[in-house]
Coordinates of C-alpha atoms and ligand atoms in Angstrom, one line a residue:
M24 CA -111.0 40.3 121.0
H25 CA -107.4 41.3 119.6
F26 CA -105.1 39.3 118.2
T27 CA -101.4 38.9 118.3
V28 CA -100.1 37.2 115.0
L29 CA -96.7 35.7 115.6
G30 CA -95.3 35.8 111.8
A31 CA -95.7 37.8 108.6
G32 CA -95.3 34.9 106.4
T33 CA -97.9 34.0 103.9
V34 CA -100.4 31.5 106.3
G35 CA -99.8 34.4 109.5
V36 CA -100.8 37.2 106.7
C37 CA -103.8 35.4 106.2
C38 CA -104.8 33.9 109.2
A39 CA -104.7 38.7 110.2
L40 CA -106.9 38.7 106.9
Y41 CA -109.0 36.3 108.3
L42 CA -109.4 37.2 112.2
Q43 CA -110.1 40.8 111.0
R44 CA -112.4 39.9 108.6
D45 CA -114.7 39.2 111.8
G46 CA -114.1 41.9 113.6
H47 CA -110.9 41.8 115.7
H48 CA -108.3 43.5 115.9
V49 CA -105.2 42.1 114.9
T50 CA -101.1 43.2 114.9
L51 CA -98.7 41.4 113.5
V52 CA -95.5 40.9 114.5
D53 CA -92.4 39.6 112.1
R54 CA -88.6 40.6 112.6
G55 CA -88.4 41.3 108.9
E56 CA -90.9 42.8 106.3
P57 CA -94.0 40.9 105.2
A58 CA -92.8 37.4 103.6
S59 CA -89.3 37.8 103.7
G60 CA -88.6 34.2 105.0
C61 CA -89.8 31.1 103.6
S62 CA -92.5 32.6 102.0
Y63 CA -90.5 35.4 99.4
G64 CA -88.9 32.9 97.3
N65 CA -91.0 29.6 96.7
G66 CA -92.6 28.2 93.7
G67 CA -95.5 30.3 93.5
I68 CA -97.8 27.7 92.8
I69 CA -101.0 27.0 94.7
Q70 CA -100.9 23.2 94.8
I71 CA -104.4 22.0 95.0
G72 CA -103.5 18.0 94.3
A73 CA -100.9 18.0 96.0
C74 CA -102.4 15.5 98.2
V75 CA -99.2 12.8 98.2
P76 CA -97.5 13.1 101.4
I77 CA -92.9 13.4 101.1
A78 CA -93.5 9.8 102.8
T79 CA -94.9 7.5 101.3
Q80 CA -93.4 3.5 100.4
G81 CA -91.7 4.6 97.0
V82 CA -89.8 7.6 98.7
L83 CA -88.1 5.5 101.5
R84 CA -86.9 3.1 98.5
Q85 CA -85.3 6.1 97.2
V86 CA -83.3 8.0 100.1
P87 CA -80.4 5.5 100.1
K88 CA -79.1 6.4 96.5
M89 CA -81.1 10.1 96.9
L90 CA -78.5 11.0 99.5
L91 CA -75.7 9.4 97.7
D92 CA -76.6 11.7 94.6
P93 CA -75.4 15.4 94.3
E94 CA -78.1 16.8 92.3
G95 CA -80.5 14.3 94.0
P96 CA -83.5 16.4 95.5
L97 CA -83.3 15.3 99.2
I98 CA -79.9 15.5 100.1
I99 CA -79.4 15.1 104.9
R100 CA -76.5 18.2 106.8
W101 CA -75.3 13.9 108.3
Q102 CA -73.3 15.9 111.2
Y103 CA -77.4 17.3 111.6
L104 CA -78.3 13.3 111.9
P105 CA -78.2 12.6 115.9
R106 CA -80.5 15.2 115.9
L107 CA -82.9 14.6 113.3
A108 CA -83.5 10.8 114.2
P109 CA -86.6 11.6 116.4
Y110 CA -88.0 13.1 113.5
L111 CA -87.2 11.2 110.2
M112 CA -88.5 8.1 112.9
R113 CA -91.8 9.6 112.7
F114 CA -91.1 10.4 108.9
I115 CA -90.6 6.7 108.0
A116 CA -93.6 5.4 110.3
A117 CA -95.3 8.6 108.4
A118 CA -94.7 6.4 105.2
R119 CA -96.4 3.0 106.2
P120 CA -99.3 2.1 103.3
S121 CA -102.5 3.5 105.7
R122 CA -101.4 6.1 106.8
V123 CA -100.5 7.5 103.3
E124 CA -103.8 7.0 102.7
A125 CA -105.0 8.5 105.2
I126 CA -102.6 12.0 105.5
A127 CA -103.9 12.1 101.1
K128 CA -107.8 12.0 101.8
T129 CA -107.2 14.7 105.3
L130 CA -104.7 16.8 102.1
A131 CA -106.8 16.7 99.8
S132 CA -109.7 17.7 102.3
V133 CA -107.7 21.1 103.1
L134 CA -106.7 21.6 99.8
G135 CA -110.1 21.4 98.8
Q136 CA -110.7 24.8 100.1
A137 CA -107.8 27.6 99.4
I138 CA -108.6 27.9 96.0
P139 CA -112.4 29.5 97.5
A140 CA -110.3 30.9 100.1
Y141 CA -107.9 32.8 98.2
R142 CA -110.5 33.8 95.6
T143 CA -112.2 35.9 98.9
L144 CA -108.5 37.4 100.0
I145 CA -107.5 38.1 96.5
A146 CA -110.5 40.1 95.1
A147 CA -110.9 41.8 98.5
A148 CA -106.7 43.2 98.2
G149 CA -107.3 43.8 94.5
A150 CA -104.8 41.8 93.7
Q151 CA -106.2 38.8 90.5
D152 CA -103.3 40.8 88.5
L153 CA -100.8 39.5 90.2
I154 CA -103.3 35.3 89.7
R155 CA -102.6 33.3 86.6
E156 CA -105.5 30.2 86.0
T157 CA -103.0 27.8 83.6
G158 CA -102.6 24.5 86.1
E159 CA -99.5 23.0 86.0
M160 CA -97.8 20.4 84.1
Y161 CA -95.3 17.7 85.0
I162 CA -92.9 16.2 82.1
Y163 CA -91.1 13.1 82.5
H164 CA -87.8 12.5 80.9
S165 CA -87.9 8.8 81.5
D166 CA -89.8 5.9 81.2
A167 CA -88.8 5.0 84.9
A168 CA -89.6 8.4 86.5
F169 CA -93.0 8.3 84.4
A170 CA -93.8 4.6 85.9
A171 CA -92.1 5.3 89.5
A172 CA -94.3 8.4 89.5
R173 CA -97.7 6.2 88.9
P174 CA -98.1 5.9 92.1
A175 CA -99.0 9.2 93.7
H176 CA -101.1 9.9 90.8
D177 CA -103.0 7.0 91.0
L178 CA -103.4 8.2 95.3
R179 CA -104.2 11.8 93.6
R180 CA -107.0 10.7 91.0
R181 CA -108.8 8.2 94.1
N182 CA -109.2 11.4 96.2
G183 CA -110.7 13.9 93.2
V184 CA -107.5 15.2 91.0
R185 CA -108.2 15.8 88.4
I186 CA -105.0 14.8 86.2
L187 CA -104.2 14.9 82.4
D188 CA -102.8 13.0 80.3
V189 CA -101.3 15.1 77.7
P190 CA -100.0 13.5 74.4
V191 CA -95.9 14.5 73.7
E192 CA -96.9 16.7 69.9
E193 CA -99.9 18.6 72.2
L194 CA -97.2 19.4 74.6
R195 CA -95.1 20.6 71.8
Q196 CA -98.3 22.8 71.2
L197 CA -98.8 23.6 74.5
E198 CA -95.5 24.5 76.1
P199 CA -92.7 25.4 72.6
A200 CA -90.1 26.0 75.3
L201 CA -90.0 22.6 76.3
A202 CA -87.4 20.1 75.3
P203 CA -88.4 17.6 72.6
T204 CA -87.3 14.6 74.3
I205 CA -89.6 15.0 76.8
K206 CA -91.2 11.9 77.0
H207 CA -94.3 12.2 79.1
A208 CA -96.5 14.6 80.4
V209 CA -99.5 15.2 82.9
W210 CA -101.1 18.3 83.8
F211 CA -103.2 19.8 87.3
P212 CA -105.7 21.7 84.9
D213 CA -107.3 22.9 88.5
C214 CA -103.8 24.7 90.3
I215 CA -103.7 28.2 90.0
R216 CA -99.9 30.1 90.4
T217 CA -98.6 33.5 91.7
T218 CA -96.4 36.2 89.6
N219 CA -94.7 36.3 92.7
P220 CA -95.4 35.0 95.9
A221 CA -93.9 37.8 97.7
L222 CA -96.0 40.0 95.7
L223 CA -99.5 37.9 96.2
T224 CA -98.5 38.2 100.4
R225 CA -97.5 41.4 101.2
A226 CA -100.1 43.1 98.9
L227 CA -102.8 40.9 101.4
A228 CA -100.6 42.8 104.3
E229 CA -101.2 45.7 102.3
K230 CA -104.8 44.2 103.0
F231 CA -105.1 44.2 106.3
V232 CA -102.8 47.7 107.4
R233 CA -105.8 49.6 104.8
D234 CA -108.4 48.4 106.9
G235 CA -106.7 48.9 110.3
G236 CA -104.1 46.1 110.6
Q237 CA -100.9 47.0 112.2
I238 CA -97.5 45.5 111.0
R239 CA -95.3 45.8 113.7
Q240 CA -91.5 44.9 112.8
E241 CA -90.1 43.3 116.1
T242 CA -87.9 40.0 116.8
V243 CA -89.9 37.5 119.5
T244 CA -88.0 36.2 122.3
D245 CA -89.8 34.5 124.7
L246 CA -93.6 33.6 125.7
A247 CA -95.5 32.8 128.6
V248 CA -98.4 31.4 129.7
A249 CA -99.0 32.9 133.5
P250 CA -101.5 29.6 135.9
D251 CA -104.8 31.9 134.8
G252 CA -104.2 31.3 130.5
T253 CA -102.8 35.1 130.5
L254 CA -100.3 35.5 126.9
S255 CA -97.2 37.3 128.0
L256 CA -95.1 38.1 124.4
A257 CA -91.5 40.0 125.6
T258 CA -89.6 41.2 121.9
D259 CA -86.7 42.5 121.5
R260 CA -89.2 46.2 122.2
G261 CA -90.3 44.6 125.8
T262 CA -92.4 42.4 127.2
R263 CA -96.0 43.1 127.1
A264 CA -99.7 40.9 127.6
I265 CA -101.5 40.0 124.8
D266 CA -105.1 39.2 124.3
R267 CA -105.3 35.8 122.3
L268 CA -102.3 34.9 120.0
V269 CA -101.6 33.0 116.8
V270 CA -98.1 31.4 116.4
A271 CA -97.6 31.5 112.1
T272 CA -93.6 32.0 112.4
G273 CA -93.2 28.8 110.0
A274 CA -90.2 26.2 110.4
Y275 CA -89.6 28.5 113.8
S276 CA -92.9 28.4 115.3
K277 CA -91.3 25.0 117.6
R278 CA -90.6 26.6 120.7
W279 CA -92.7 29.0 120.9
T280 CA -95.7 26.1 120.5
E281 CA -93.5 24.4 123.6
K282 CA -94.3 27.4 125.8
L283 CA -97.3 26.7 125.8
G284 CA -96.8 23.4 126.4
S285 CA -97.6 21.4 123.3
F286 CA -94.9 19.4 121.6
V287 CA -94.2 19.2 117.6
P288 CA -91.6 17.4 116.0
L289 CA -91.3 20.2 113.7
D290 CA -88.0 20.5 111.7
T291 CA -86.9 22.2 109.0
E292 CA -85.9 21.2 104.3
R293 CA -84.3 23.3 103.1
G294 CA -85.2 24.2 99.3
Y295 CA -83.3 26.6 97.2
H296 CA -83.9 28.5 94.3
L297 CA -82.5 30.0 91.3
M298 CA -83.6 33.4 89.7
L299 CA -83.1 33.7 86.2
P300 CA -83.2 37.5 85.2
N301 CA -83.4 37.2 81.3
P302 CA -84.3 33.5 80.7
G303 CA -84.3 33.9 76.2
V304 CA -88.0 31.9 77.0
E305 CA -91.1 31.8 78.9
L306 CA -93.4 28.8 80.0
N307 CA -96.9 29.4 79.4
R308 CA -97.2 27.1 82.9
P309 CA -95.4 26.3 85.9
V310 CA -93.1 22.8 84.6
I311 CA -92.5 20.3 87.3
V312 CA -89.4 18.0 86.0
G313 CA -90.5 14.8 87.8
D314 CA -87.2 12.7 87.5
H315 CA -85.6 15.5 90.0
R316 CA -88.9 17.5 91.4
V317 CA -87.7 20.6 89.8
G318 CA -90.5 23.0 89.5
I319 CA -89.3 25.6 86.7
S320 CA -92.1 28.4 86.4
S321 CA -92.6 32.1 84.7
M322 CA -92.0 34.9 87.1
V323 CA -92.2 38.7 87.8
G324 CA -88.7 39.6 87.7
G325 CA -87.5 35.8 85.1
L326 CA -87.9 32.8 85.1
R327 CA -87.7 30.7 88.4
I328 CA -86.3 27.1 89.5
A329 CA -87.1 25.7 93.0
G330 CA -86.4 22.8 94.7
T331 CA -84.4 20.5 96.7
A332 CA -85.1 19.3 100.6
E333 CA -82.3 19.4 101.9
L334 CA -82.2 18.2 106.1
A335 CA -80.0 20.4 107.9
R336 CA -80.0 22.8 110.9
L337 CA -82.0 26.3 111.0
D338 CA -78.9 28.3 110.8
A339 CA -77.0 25.9 109.0
P340 CA -74.9 28.4 106.2
P341 CA -76.6 28.2 102.4
N342 CA -74.8 25.9 100.3
Y343 CA -76.3 27.8 97.3
R344 CA -74.7 24.8 94.9
R345 CA -77.0 23.0 95.9
A346 CA -79.2 26.1 94.4
H347 CA -76.9 26.0 91.1
R348 CA -76.9 21.9 90.7
L349 CA -80.0 22.9 89.5
L350 CA -78.9 24.3 86.0
A351 CA -78.1 21.5 84.6
I352 CA -81.8 20.0 84.8
V353 CA -83.6 22.0 83.9
K354 CA -81.3 23.0 81.4
R355 CA -82.0 19.5 80.0
A356 CA -86.0 20.7 80.1
L357 CA -85.9 23.7 78.3
P358 CA -82.6 23.5 75.7
D359 CA -82.9 27.1 74.6
L360 CA -82.7 28.8 78.3
N361 CA -79.9 31.3 79.2
I362 CA -78.7 30.3 82.4
A363 CA -76.1 33.9 82.6
D364 CA -76.2 35.7 86.3
P365 CA -78.9 33.2 88.6
Q366 CA -80.0 34.7 91.5
P367 CA -79.3 32.0 94.5
W368 CA -81.7 32.3 97.8
M369 CA -82.7 29.6 100.9
G370 CA -85.6 29.4 102.4
H371 CA -87.0 27.2 105.3
R372 CA -90.3 24.7 104.6
P373 CA -91.8 24.5 107.7
S374 CA -92.5 20.6 108.0
T375 CA -93.5 18.1 109.5
P376 CA -93.0 14.3 109.8
D377 CA -96.6 13.6 108.0
S378 CA -96.6 16.5 105.8
L379 CA -99.7 18.1 107.8
P380 CA -99.9 21.6 108.7
V381 CA -100.3 22.2 112.8
I382 CA -104.5 24.2 112.9
C383 CA -105.8 24.3 116.6
Q384 CA -106.1 25.8 120.0
A385 CA -103.4 25.4 121.7
P386 CA -104.3 22.8 124.1
R387 CA -102.7 23.8 126.9
A388 CA -103.2 27.6 126.0
P389 CA -106.7 28.1 124.9
K390 CA -106.1 31.6 124.2
A391 CA -103.4 30.8 121.4
F392 CA -103.4 29.0 118.6
L393 CA -100.9 27.0 116.3
A394 CA -100.5 28.0 112.0
F395 CA -97.6 26.2 110.9
G396 CA -95.9 23.0 109.4
H397 CA -97.0 23.5 106.0
G398 CA -93.5 22.0 104.5
H399 CA -94.4 22.0 100.5
L400 CA -97.1 23.4 100.8
G401 CA -97.7 26.8 103.2
L402 CA -98.1 29.1 99.6
T403 CA -101.0 26.2 98.6
M404 CA -102.2 26.0 102.9
G405 CA -102.3 29.9 103.6
A406 CA -105.6 31.7 103.1
V407 CA -107.6 27.9 104.3
T408 CA -105.8 28.3 107.6
G409 CA -106.4 31.8 107.4
R410 CA -109.9 30.9 106.9
L411 CA -110.0 27.5 109.2
I412 CA -108.4 29.3 112.4
A413 CA -110.8 31.9 112.2
D414 CA -113.2 29.4 112.5
L415 CA -111.3 28.2 115.7
A416 CA -111.4 31.5 117.0
A417 CA -114.9 32.4 116.7
G418 CA -116.3 29.1 118.1
R419 CA -117.5 28.0 114.2
D420 CA -117.6 24.4 113.1
A421 CA -115.0 24.2 109.9
P422 CA -116.0 22.6 106.8
I423 CA -113.7 19.7 107.5
D424 CA -112.2 17.8 109.6
L425 CA -109.8 18.9 111.9
K426 CA -109.0 16.2 114.3
P427 CA -105.7 15.0 111.9
L428 CA -104.5 18.2 112.2
H429 CA -104.1 19.3 116.2
V430 CA -100.9 19.4 117.4
D431 CA -101.5 16.5 120.2
R432 CA -101.5 13.9 117.3
F433 CA -97.5 14.0 117.7
R434 CA -98.0 13.1 122.1
A435 CA -96.8 10.6 123.8
N436 CA -94.9 9.6 120.7
R437 CA -97.9 8.9 118.6
F438 CA -96.9 7.3 115.5
Ligands
FAD109 C1 -87.9 25.5 97.1 C2 -89.2 25.7 98.2 C3 -90.4 26.1 96.5 C4 -92.1 26.4 97.4 N1 -92.9 26.6 96.2 C5 -93.8 26.1 97.2 C6 -95.3 26.6 95.6 O1 -94.7 26.3 94.8 N2 -95.9 26.3 97.0 C7 -96.5 26.2 97.5 O2 -98.1 25.9 98.3 N3 -95.6 25.6 98.6 C8 -94.5 26.0 98.9 N4 -93.1 26.7 99.0 C9 -93.1 25.8 100.5 C10 -93.8 27.6 100.9 O3 -93.0 28.2 100.8 C11 -94.0 27.6 102.9 O4 -94.6 26.2 103.2 C12 -94.3 28.7 103.3 O5 -93.3 30.2 102.5 C13 -94.7 28.6 104.8 O6 -95.2 30.0 105.2 P1 -95.3 30.4 106.7 O7 -95.7 31.8 106.4 O8 -95.1 29.4 108.0 O9 -93.8 30.9 107.0 P2 -92.5 31.3 106.7 O10 -92.8 32.6 105.6 O11 -91.1 31.2 107.3 O12 -92.4 32.8 107.5 C14 -92.6 32.9 108.8 C15 -91.6 34.5 109.4 O13 -91.9 34.1 110.9 C16 -90.8 35.6 111.5 N5 -90.1 34.5 112.4 C17 -89.8 33.8 112.8 N6 -89.5 33.6 114.2 C18 -89.2 34.9 113.7 C19 -89.3 35.5 115.3 N7 -88.5 35.1 116.3 N8 -89.6 37.5 115.5 C20 -90.1 37.9 115.0 N9 -90.9 36.9 114.1 C21 -90.8 35.8 113.9 C22 -90.3 34.8 109.7 O14 -89.1 36.6 109.8 C23 -91.0 34.8 108.8 O15 -91.6 35.9 108.2 C24 -92.0 26.2 98.7 C25 -91.0 26.7 99.1 C26 -89.4 26.0 98.9 C27 -88.6 26.2 99.7

């Protein structure tokens, strides 16, 4: 078959590679070069322990405080609130304890396949030099923040995630650059990271082209399904019939899903990063400042500080003050950090209210497949998504239960 994959972010590139491995002809379409969207600037962590959804009772309790705190990890642009209401209602419903348990179980099943799915692609692309097997460290300045995180760590442990308590004396040896005032640390030894997510995705895209794949730089403007199921794609270069389709346009996937006859309450949690080109300190593994949900990682090109979730329109201008506010948080954790010349960036996380991606065949357009909505975990779940889409296209049994990832879970206002 000939697949057209819309979106050359990490998810689209991985879908293209896995479909190509099955012998399909594949064309990737993106308005920019590969990894020019959200996949460009993420924290680079393949977070296989991150099975706790964003919506939990604990998070709901903290929302009022977070919203009033300009340095807080969550902010809503108030003028956007009416449009956001349907998303927020589902977000609140997803925070029910029974839903949180079920979502965590599903996420854990997907995350369990994430690293093996990457190893296949990374080995084939010869991109091992962009990967480090260091695990990920969570640190806490206060007893209160550590105590507040305990239910989430317990949920992760219940789902098979290995989390090791790290005594502070040991932390000092593992990460000498961290402040001696840090009170608690836990280590996720099985996570891996990339030294640059954009370079990784581009290395995978280059492998796709070396193996005969085509990348077309075009902006998709429309999509139509004829009554017999035939698909046609309109771009700034013209309209053409296409054989099979994968929608992997990240936060921009809602419109194309609607064209394929399905509803999805997809929205965007905008996130920011700051790159410090001459940080003067180095971390041996990515560190999450648990008190503020901010990630820090040493990368090719400097030290990256990534975090915050800002609910605002896709086309709202970036508010780089959000990014610059991360500096004070990180300086407290890394006192010797040189904060000169910070380079800010903003990206659109493609977020569903239940923190689960949409990975399925389009129910009302069976020649199309949906692969988006990976929220905070699109790098982590990129390769496994590609594998699952290839399984669906081939009619093979998937290694996990895909029902909870189906787009129709949002149908008819089902919560
Ligand atoms: C600050 C921050 C830190 C993060 N840290 C991590 C992390 O450490 N680990 C992790 O797993 N995840 C992390 N994430 C999340 C991760 O970056 C995203 O989930 C992931 O990049 C989504 O990938 P994607 O391929 O679905 O979307 P994107 O990378 O956004 O790709 C979508 C592509 O579609 C293209 N496109 C859209 N519309 C059109 C159109 N009309 N025509 C043509 N092309 C179009 C875009 O140009 C884009 O290239 C982080 C996100 C942020 C913001």
